[in-house]
CSV table of C-alpha atoms in Angstrom, one decimal:
chain,number,residue,atom,x,y,z
A,1,MET,CA,-3.8,-13.8,32.3
A,2,PRO,CA,-3.6,-10.3,30.4
A,3,TYR,CA,-6.3,-8.6,27.7
A,4,GLN,CA,-9.2,-10.5,29.5
A,5,ARG,CA,-11.3,-7.3,31.0
A,6,GLU,CA,-15.0,-7.3,29.4
A,7,ILE,CA,-15.5,-4.0,28.0
A,8,SER,CA,-18.2,-1.9,29.6
A,9,ARG,CA,-19.5,1.6,30.8
A,10,ASP,CA,-17.2,0.8,34.2
A,11,HIS,CA,-14.4,-0.3,32.4
A,12,LYS,CA,-14.0,1.7,28.4
A,13,ALA,CA,-11.9,0.7,26.5
A,14,CYS,CA,-9.7,3.3,24.2
A,15,ILE,CA,-8.9,2.9,20.4
A,16,LEU,CA,-6.7,5.8,18.8
A,17,PHE,CA,-5.9,6.3,15.4
A,18,LEU,CA,-2.5,7.9,14.1
A,19,LEU,CA,-3.3,8.8,10.2
A,20,ASP,CA,-0.6,9.8,8.0
A,21,GLN,CA,-1.2,13.1,6.2
A,22,SER,CA,1.7,13.9,4.7
A,23,TYR,CA,2.0,14.8,0.8
A,24,SER,CA,2.6,11.2,-0.2
A,25,MET,CA,-0.8,10.5,0.9
A,26,VAL,CA,-1.9,11.9,-2.6
A,27,GLU,CA,-0.7,8.8,-4.1
A,28,PRO,CA,-3.1,5.9,-5.7
A,29,LEU,CA,-3.5,2.8,-2.8
A,30,GLY,CA,-2.2,-0.7,-4.1
A,31,GLY,CA,-2.9,-0.2,-7.8
A,32,LEU,CA,-6.3,1.7,-6.9
A,33,PRO,CA,-7.2,5.2,-8.9
A,34,GLN,CA,-8.3,6.1,-5.4
A,35,ARG,CA,-5.5,8.4,-3.5
A,36,LYS,CA,-4.1,7.0,0.2
A,37,CYS,CA,-5.6,9.3,2.1
A,38,ASP,CA,-9.5,9.1,0.5
A,39,GLU,CA,-9.3,5.1,1.2
A,40,VAL,CA,-7.9,5.8,4.8
A,41,ALA,CA,-10.8,8.3,5.2
A,42,LYS,CA,-13.4,5.9,3.8
A,43,ALA,CA,-12.1,3.1,6.0
A,44,VAL,CA,-11.8,5.0,9.2
A,45,ASN,CA,-15.3,6.8,9.0
A,46,ALA,CA,-16.9,3.0,8.1
A,47,TRP,CA,-14.7,1.6,11.1
A,48,LEU,CA,-16.6,4.9,13.4
A,49,TYR,CA,-19.9,4.0,11.7
A,50,ASN,CA,-20.0,0.5,12.1
A,51,MET,CA,-18.6,1.1,15.8
A,52,SER,CA,-21.4,3.3,16.5
A,53,ILE,CA,-24.1,0.8,15.3
A,54,ARG,CA,-22.6,-2.1,17.6
A,55,SER,CA,-22.7,0.3,20.9
A,56,SER,CA,-26.2,0.6,20.5
A,57,GLY,CA,-28.5,-0.6,22.7
A,58,ASP,CA,-32.4,-0.2,23.4
A,59,GLU,CA,-32.0,3.4,25.3
A,60,GLY,CA,-29.3,4.6,22.3
A,61,ILE,CA,-25.4,4.5,22.0
A,62,ARG,CA,-23.9,3.2,25.1
A,63,ASP,CA,-20.6,5.0,26.5
A,64,TYR,CA,-18.7,1.6,26.1
A,65,MET,CA,-15.2,3.3,24.8
A,66,ASP,CA,-13.4,6.3,23.5
A,67,VAL,CA,-11.9,7.0,20.3
A,68,GLY,CA,-9.3,9.2,19.2
A,69,VAL,CA,-8.1,10.5,15.5
A,70,ILE,CA,-5.0,12.1,15.5
A,71,GLY,CA,-3.6,13.4,12.2
A,72,TYR,CA,-0.1,14.3,12.0
A,73,ARG,CA,2.0,16.6,8.9
A,74,THR,CA,4.0,19.3,9.0
A,75,ASP,CA,3.3,23.1,7.6
A,76,GLN,CA,5.2,25.0,5.4
A,77,GLN,CA,7.9,25.6,7.6
A,78,ALA,CA,8.9,22.1,8.6
A,79,GLN,CA,7.1,22.3,12.1
A,80,PRO,CA,5.1,19.1,13.3
A,81,ILE,CA,1.3,19.7,13.2
A,82,ILE,CA,-0.6,17.0,15.8
A,83,GLN,CA,-3.7,17.1,15.8
A,84,SER,CA,-7.8,16.0,15.7
A,85,ALA,CA,-8.7,14.6,12.5
A,86,LEU,CA,-12.1,15.0,13.5
A,87,VAL,CA,-14.4,17.3,11.4
A,88,GLY,CA,-17.8,18.6,12.4
A,89,PRO,CA,-18.9,18.9,15.5
A,90,LEU,CA,-16.5,17.0,17.3
A,91,ALA,CA,-13.6,19.3,15.7
A,92,GLY,CA,-10.5,19.6,17.5
A,93,GLN,CA,-11.2,16.7,20.2
A,94,GLN,CA,-8.6,14.6,21.3
A,95,LEU,CA,-10.3,11.4,22.7
A,96,VAL,CA,-13.8,11.0,22.4
A,97,SER,CA,-17.0,9.1,23.3
A,98,ILE,CA,-17.9,6.6,20.9
A,99,ARG,CA,-22.2,7.8,22.5
A,100,ASP,CA,-20.7,11.8,20.6
A,101,VAL,CA,-19.3,10.1,18.0
A,102,GLY,CA,-22.2,7.9,16.7
A,103,ASN,CA,-24.5,10.9,17.3
A,104,HIS,CA,-22.4,14.1,15.7
A,105,PRO,CA,-21.1,13.0,12.3
A,106,SER,CA,-19.8,16.5,10.4
A,107,ARG,CA,-22.3,14.9,8.0
A,108,ILE,CA,-24.2,12.3,5.8
A,109,GLU,CA,-23.2,11.7,2.4
A,110,THR,CA,-25.1,9.2,0.1
A,111,VAL,CA,-22.8,7.3,-2.0
A,112,MET,CA,-23.1,4.3,-4.2
A,113,GLN,CA,-22.8,0.4,-3.2
A,114,ARG,CA,-22.1,-2.0,-5.6
A,115,LEU,CA,-23.4,-5.4,-5.0
A,116,GLN,CA,-23.4,-8.7,-7.1
A,117,ASP,CA,-26.6,-10.7,-7.2
A,118,GLU,CA,-26.0,-13.7,-6.2
A,119,GLU,CA,-28.5,-15.9,-8.6
A,120,THR,CA,-27.9,-13.7,-11.8
A,121,GLY,CA,-24.6,-12.3,-11.0
A,122,GLU,CA,-25.4,-8.6,-12.4
A,123,ILE,CA,-24.0,-5.7,-10.2
A,124,ILE,CA,-26.7,-4.0,-8.5
A,125,GLU,CA,-26.0,-0.4,-7.5
A,126,PHE,CA,-28.2,0.9,-4.7
A,127,PRO,CA,-27.9,4.5,-2.7
A,128,SER,CA,-26.4,4.3,1.1
A,129,GLU,CA,-26.1,7.0,3.5
A,130,SER,CA,-22.9,7.5,4.9
A,131,PRO,CA,-21.5,9.2,7.8
A,132,VAL,CA,-18.4,11.4,7.6
A,133,TRP,CA,-16.2,12.2,10.6
A,134,VAL,CA,-13.3,12.4,9.2
A,135,ASP,CA,-11.7,14.4,5.6
A,136,PRO,CA,-8.8,13.0,3.9
A,137,VAL,CA,-5.4,15.6,4.2
A,138,ALA,CA,-2.2,15.5,2.7
A,139,GLU,CA,0.5,18.0,2.9
A,140,GLY,CA,4.0,18.0,4.3
A,141,SER,CA,6.0,15.4,5.5
A,142,THR,CA,5.8,12.6,8.2
A,143,PRO,CA,7.2,13.8,11.7
A,144,MET,CA,6.3,10.2,13.6
A,145,CYS,CA,8.3,10.3,16.5
A,146,HIS,CA,6.1,13.9,17.5
A,147,VAL,CA,3.0,11.9,17.1
A,148,MET,CA,4.0,9.0,19.0
A,149,TYR,CA,5.1,11.1,21.7
A,150,HIS,CA,1.8,13.3,21.8
A,151,ALA,CA,0.2,9.7,21.8
A,152,TYR,CA,1.9,8.9,25.0
A,153,GLY,CA,0.8,11.6,26.6
A,154,LEU,CA,-3.4,11.1,25.6
A,155,LEU,CA,-2.8,7.4,26.5
A,156,ASN,CA,-1.2,8.1,29.9
A,157,GLN,CA,-3.8,10.6,31.2
A,158,TRP,CA,-6.5,8.1,29.9
A,159,ILE,CA,-5.2,5.4,31.6
A,160,GLN,CA,-5.0,7.2,35.3
A,161,GLN,CA,-8.5,7.9,34.7
A,162,HIS,CA,-9.2,4.3,33.7
A,163,PRO,CA,-7.0,1.9,35.5
A,164,ASN,CA,-8.7,-1.4,35.3
A,165,SER,CA,-10.1,-1.1,31.9
A,166,PHE,CA,-8.8,-3.1,29.0
A,167,PRO,CA,-5.6,-1.8,27.5
A,168,PRO,CA,-5.8,1.3,24.8
A,169,ILE,CA,-5.0,0.1,21.1
A,170,VAL,CA,-3.3,2.3,18.8
A,171,ILE,CA,-3.6,1.9,15.3
A,172,HIS,CA,-0.8,3.7,13.3
A,173,ILE,CA,-1.3,4.3,9.7
A,174,SER,CA,1.6,5.8,7.2
A,175,ASP,CA,3.3,5.2,4.0
A,176,GLY,CA,6.4,6.5,4.9
A,177,GLU,CA,9.5,6.7,7.1
A,178,SER,CA,9.7,8.8,9.9
A,179,GLN,CA,11.5,12.6,9.3
A,180,ASP,CA,11.3,13.5,12.0
A,181,GLY,CA,13.9,11.1,13.9
A,182,ASP,CA,14.0,7.5,15.0
A,183,PRO,CA,10.6,6.9,16.3
A,184,ILE,CA,11.0,3.0,17.6
A,185,PRO,CA,12.2,4.8,21.3
A,186,TYR,CA,8.8,6.7,20.8
A,187,ALA,CA,7.1,3.5,19.9
A,188,GLU,CA,8.4,1.8,23.1
A,189,ALA,CA,7.6,4.2,25.3
A,190,VAL,CA,3.9,3.8,24.4
A,191,ARG,CA,4.1,0.2,24.5
A,192,ALA,CA,5.1,0.0,27.9
A,193,LEU,CA,1.9,2.2,29.5
A,194,ALA,CA,0.1,-0.1,30.9
A,195,THR,CA,-3.5,-0.6,32.4
A,196,ASN,CA,-4.1,-3.4,35.4
A,197,ASP,CA,-5.1,-5.6,32.5
A,198,GLY,CA,-2.0,-5.2,30.5
A,199,ASN,CA,0.4,-3.1,28.2
A,200,VAL,CA,-1.1,-0.8,25.8
A,201,LEU,CA,-0.8,-2.5,21.9
A,202,LEU,CA,0.6,-1.2,19.1
A,203,PHE,CA,-0.2,-2.0,15.4
A,204,ASN,CA,1.4,-0.5,12.3
A,205,CYS,CA,0.1,0.0,8.8
A,206,HIS,CA,2.0,1.1,6.0
A,207,LEU,CA,0.0,2.0,3.1
A,208,SER,CA,1.5,1.0,-0.5
A,209,MET,CA,1.4,2.5,-4.0
A,210,MET,CA,1.7,-0.1,-6.3
A,211,PRO,CA,0.5,-3.9,-5.8
A,212,SER,CA,3.5,-6.0,-4.1
A,213,GLN,CA,4.3,-8.4,-1.9
A,214,GLN,CA,2.3,-8.0,1.0
A,215,ILE,CA,3.1,-8.7,4.7
A,216,LEU,CA,0.7,-9.4,7.5
A,217,PHE,CA,1.4,-10.0,11.5
A,218,PRO,CA,4.6,-11.0,10.6
A,219,SER,CA,6.7,-12.7,13.5
A,220,THR,CA,10.4,-12.2,12.4
A,221,PRO,CA,11.9,-9.2,10.9
A,222,ASP,CA,13.9,-11.8,9.0
A,223,GLY,CA,12.9,-11.7,5.0
A,224,LEU,CA,11.2,-7.9,5.8
A,225,PRO,CA,12.2,-5.9,2.1
A,226,ASP,CA,13.8,-2.7,3.8
A,227,GLN,CA,14.6,-0.7,6.8
A,228,LEU,CA,11.6,0.9,6.8
A,229,ALA,CA,9.8,-2.3,7.5
A,230,HIS,CA,12.3,-3.6,10.3
A,231,VAL,CA,11.4,-0.1,11.9
A,232,LEU,CA,8.0,-0.9,11.8
A,233,PHE,CA,8.3,-4.3,12.7
A,234,HIS,CA,10.3,-3.0,16.0
A,235,MET,CA,7.7,-0.5,16.6
A,236,SER,CA,4.3,-2.8,16.7
A,237,SER,CA,3.3,-4.7,19.5
A,238,VAL,CA,3.7,-9.0,20.1
A,239,LEU,CA,0.1,-10.1,19.3
A,240,PRO,CA,-1.6,-11.3,22.8
A,241,GLU,CA,-3.0,-14.8,22.7
A,242,VAL,CA,-6.5,-13.4,22.5
A,243,PHE,CA,-5.6,-11.4,19.5
A,244,TYR,CA,-3.8,-14.5,18.1
A,245,ARG,CA,-6.5,-17.2,18.7
A,246,ASN,CA,-8.6,-14.3,17.1
A,247,ALA,CA,-6.5,-14.6,14.0
A,248,LEU,CA,-6.2,-18.2,13.5
A,249,MET,CA,-10.2,-18.6,13.5
A,250,GLU,CA,-10.1,-16.3,10.7
A,251,GLY,CA,-7.6,-18.2,8.9
A,252,LEU,CA,-4.7,-16.6,8.5
A,253,PRO,CA,-1.5,-18.2,8.8
A,254,LEU,CA,0.2,-16.5,11.9
A,255,GLN,CA,3.4,-18.0,13.9
A,256,PRO,CA,4.0,-17.5,17.5
A,257,GLY,CA,5.0,-14.0,18.4
A,258,ALA,CA,3.7,-12.8,15.5
A,259,ARG,CA,3.3,-8.6,15.5
A,260,GLY,CA,0.9,-6.3,14.9
A,261,MET,CA,2.0,-5.3,11.8
A,262,ALA,CA,1.2,-5.1,8.1
A,263,PHE,CA,3.5,-3.9,5.0
A,264,ASN,CA,2.6,-3.1,1.8
A,265,ALA,CA,-0.6,-3.0,2.5
A,266,ASP,CA,-3.8,-2.2,0.0
A,267,LEU,CA,-7.3,-1.3,0.9
A,268,VAL,CA,-8.3,-4.8,1.7
A,269,VAL,CA,-5.4,-5.7,3.8
A,270,LEU,CA,-6.4,-2.0,5.9
A,271,VAL,CA,-9.8,-2.9,6.6
A,272,LYS,CA,-9.0,-6.7,7.4
A,273,PHE,CA,-5.9,-4.8,9.4
A,274,LEU,CA,-8.8,-2.3,11.4
A,275,ASP,CA,-11.1,-5.3,12.0
A,276,MET,CA,-8.9,-7.6,13.4
A,277,GLY,CA,-6.6,-4.7,15.6
A,278,THR,CA,-9.6,-3.7,17.5
A,279,ARG,CA,-11.8,-7.0,17.2
A,280,ALA,CA,-10.7,-8.4,20.7
A,281,ALA,CA,-11.3,-4.7,22.5
A,282,VAL,CA,-14.5,-4.5,20.9
A,283,GLN,CA,-16.5,-7.3,22.0
A,284,LEU,CA,-19.1,-5.1,23.9
A,285,ARG,CA,-21.0,-7.0,27.0
């Protein structure tokens, strides 16, 4: 059975985020006042922070996985910019050990958290430290084919160094259509890469500007609203059995053949998508 390899120091995981940094990411997310690029940065920063904590033991943060955060957009001459989205001490690095991620944030920000008191119903605000590795960026257009080609090169090299590891997982977050051609063949090439434990898994999350019908883990393109949704569907991996079981346990009404795709996602769906998309690979031992 594929996708069964336990994550350890000897058999690391690899999680690669591909973040759309095009100009349309300044639009509000899901009817909220916050911009898409701000909410994506916060969600990825929160994931990195939580994973650093989960990878920690008595001896510090353990080297259980490599993480990449790649941003993509174009410059004023419409030339693709594909580069690490990490800032601070890790700026420019494509794949980084979770140990280095946890030990080297760009900065620590103090943010106000809001929780509702279960007894009184009152909203309680309190300061909380929030490490930052990724800043919001929004400019240019969406060279999706170029970023998939770049991901192929990164993951092909990583797999050669870790042939017996759990297959890499790619989380692609975008709010628009590819503007440099058809990304499906490039996505298929990424998904064709494999370790001895299975093929690379590619998850695609489309962000919505307005509250609308959300589609999470569809099993068929029938009923998807437009051509963009169909493209993302065909780019996405079919959920392996271990992911499928986890999703059912979470109460998601999935059908056999469900794919790692979300369409018209708001912040709640984005966070759930990040969690479900990486959970099977981060059951650390």
